[in-house]
mmCIF file of C-alpha atoms in Angstrom:
data_model
loop_
_atom_site.group_PDB
_atom_site.id
_atom_site.type_symbol
_atom_site.label_atom_id
_atom_site.label_comp_id
_atom_site.label_asym_id
_atom_site.label_seq_id
_atom_site.Cartn_x
_atom_site.Cartn_y
_atom_site.Cartn_z
ATOM 1 C CA MET A 1 -7.551 136.224 58.070
ATOM 2 C CA ALA A 2 -4.343 136.333 56.096
ATOM 3 C CA LYS A 3 -3.112 133.620 53.775
ATOM 4 C CA VAL A 4 0.446 132.713 54.722
ATOM 5 C CA ILE A 5 3.334 130.528 53.654
ATOM 6 C CA LYS A 6 5.674 129.878 56.583
ATOM 7 C CA PRO A 7 8.840 127.764 56.752
ATOM 8 C CA ILE A 8 8.856 125.309 59.663
ATOM 9 C CA THR A 9 11.156 122.789 61.308
ATOM 10 C CA LEU A 10 9.695 119.591 62.767
ATOM 11 C CA LEU A 11 10.936 116.246 64.058
ATOM 12 C CA VAL A 12 10.315 113.062 62.070
ATOM 13 C CA ASN A 13 11.439 109.939 63.884
ATOM 14 C CA GLY A 14 13.629 112.159 66.081
ATOM 15 C CA LYS A 15 15.410 113.918 63.177
ATOM 16 C CA GLN A 16 14.928 117.564 62.201
ATOM 17 C CA VAL A 17 13.148 118.053 58.888
ATOM 18 C CA GLN A 18 12.223 121.169 56.978
ATOM 19 C CA GLY A 19 8.790 121.981 55.716
ATOM 20 C CA VAL A 20 6.309 124.665 54.800
ATOM 21 C CA TYR A 21 2.917 125.580 56.277
ATOM 22 C CA ARG A 22 0.537 126.909 53.614
ATOM 23 C CA GLY A 23 -2.821 128.217 54.753
ATOM 24 C CA THR A 24 -4.323 130.904 56.970
ATOM 25 C CA ASP A 25 -3.146 132.314 60.285
ATOM 26 C CA ASN A 26 -5.282 133.009 63.363
ATOM 27 C CA GLU A 27 -7.616 135.994 63.381
ATOM 28 C CA MET A 28 -9.026 137.747 66.458
ATOM 29 C CA ILE A 29 -12.815 137.892 66.417
ATOM 30 C CA ASP A 30 -13.249 139.615 69.783
ATOM 31 C CA GLU A 31 -10.550 142.072 70.938
ATOM 32 C CA SER A 32 -11.461 141.792 74.653
ATOM 33 C CA PRO A 33 -8.906 140.255 77.102
ATOM 34 C CA ASN A 34 -10.640 136.868 76.938
ATOM 35 C CA GLY A 35 -11.520 137.355 73.293
ATOM 36 C CA SER A 36 -12.096 134.557 70.880
ATOM 37 C CA TYR A 37 -10.333 134.011 67.616
ATOM 38 C CA TYR A 38 -10.732 132.039 64.441
ATOM 39 C CA SER A 39 -8.100 129.309 64.232
ATOM 40 C CA GLY A 40 -6.373 129.247 60.864
ATOM 41 C CA GLU A 41 -6.057 126.040 58.882
ATOM 42 C CA GLY A 42 -3.877 124.806 56.057
ATOM 43 C CA SER A 43 -1.471 122.142 54.846
ATOM 44 C CA LEU A 44 2.063 121.085 55.712
ATOM 45 C CA ILE A 45 4.568 120.033 53.096
ATOM 46 C CA ILE A 46 7.349 118.029 54.787
ATOM 47 C CA ILE A 47 10.632 117.021 53.174
ATOM 48 C CA SER A 48 11.866 113.723 54.651
ATOM 49 C CA ASN A 49 14.126 110.896 53.504
ATOM 50 C CA GLU A 50 11.695 108.373 55.006
ATOM 51 C CA ASP A 51 10.021 106.096 52.439
ATOM 52 C CA HIS A 52 6.853 106.029 54.521
ATOM 53 C CA LEU A 53 5.547 108.293 57.293
ATOM 54 C CA GLU A 54 2.993 107.692 60.028
ATOM 55 C CA MET A 55 1.215 110.566 61.757
ATOM 56 C CA ASN A 56 2.657 109.620 65.165
ATOM 57 C CA SER A 57 6.236 109.909 63.833
ATOM 58 C CA ILE A 58 5.820 113.679 63.239
ATOM 59 C CA LYS A 59 6.512 115.802 66.341
ATOM 60 C CA ASN A 60 6.974 119.424 67.418
ATOM 61 C CA MET A 61 10.556 120.561 67.954
ATOM 62 C CA ASP A 62 10.138 120.018 71.720
ATOM 63 C CA GLY A 63 9.168 116.373 71.088
ATOM 64 C CA SER A 64 5.474 116.822 71.867
ATOM 65 C CA THR A 65 2.728 115.476 69.624
ATOM 66 C CA LEU A 66 2.224 117.784 66.654
ATOM 67 C CA LEU A 67 -1.281 116.845 65.637
ATOM 68 C CA LYS A 68 -3.614 116.577 68.605
ATOM 69 C CA GLU A 69 -6.567 115.019 66.760
ATOM 70 C CA PRO A 70 -5.180 112.640 64.095
ATOM 71 C CA SER A 71 -8.613 111.643 62.806
ATOM 72 C CA LYS A 72 -9.028 115.071 61.194
ATOM 73 C CA PHE A 73 -5.735 114.995 59.297
ATOM 74 C CA THR A 74 -4.811 113.258 56.092
ATOM 75 C CA LEU A 75 -1.232 112.310 55.280
ATOM 76 C CA SER A 76 -0.224 111.548 51.727
ATOM 77 C CA LYS A 77 2.918 111.124 49.680
ATOM 78 C CA ILE A 78 3.084 113.748 46.968
ATOM 79 C CA ASP A 79 4.702 113.397 43.589
ATOM 80 C CA VAL A 80 7.880 115.174 44.623
ATOM 81 C CA ARG A 81 10.895 113.178 45.778
ATOM 82 C CA ASN A 82 10.996 112.776 49.575
ATOM 83 C CA ALA A 83 7.948 114.994 50.185
ATOM 84 C CA PHE A 84 4.730 114.398 52.125
ATOM 85 C CA LYS A 85 1.607 116.538 52.593
ATOM 86 C CA ILE A 86 -0.651 116.786 55.651
ATOM 87 C CA ASP A 87 -4.024 118.464 55.071
ATOM 88 C CA ASN A 88 -6.402 120.109 57.566
ATOM 89 C CA VAL A 89 -3.660 121.296 59.936
ATOM 90 C CA LEU A 90 -4.640 123.969 62.465
ATOM 91 C CA PHE A 91 -2.304 126.967 62.625
ATOM 92 C CA ASP A 92 -2.170 126.566 66.420
ATOM 93 C CA SER A 93 -0.653 123.093 65.960
ATOM 94 C CA ILE A 94 2.408 124.416 64.122
ATOM 95 C CA LYS A 95 2.830 128.050 65.140
ATOM 96 C CA ASP A 96 5.661 127.299 67.604
ATOM 97 C CA ASN A 97 7.629 125.530 64.867
ATOM 98 C CA ILE A 98 7.651 128.482 62.460
ATOM 99 C CA ILE A 99 11.119 129.755 61.575
ATOM 100 C CA GLN A 100 11.282 133.509 62.115
#
């Protein structure tokens, strides 16, 4: 399982924001057609001009809910102007938002 740093674009209150996913990517455990894989996990750093963020205000670029199980995630303001951190994010939750 590789450690990665990936730039992402998300929606916060309907506006595009930039961020970074820092963590691990997915790793195949079983190479068969219906094989299983280990789901990577990491943190998101989001740059937003909002003074305060709620988990339900952060969406995928298609408008769908980003974080499927909010109870597992923690959202905190970090000591960088206009930046927030979300811990315990599954790679599968953000992989479609990665900028290639």
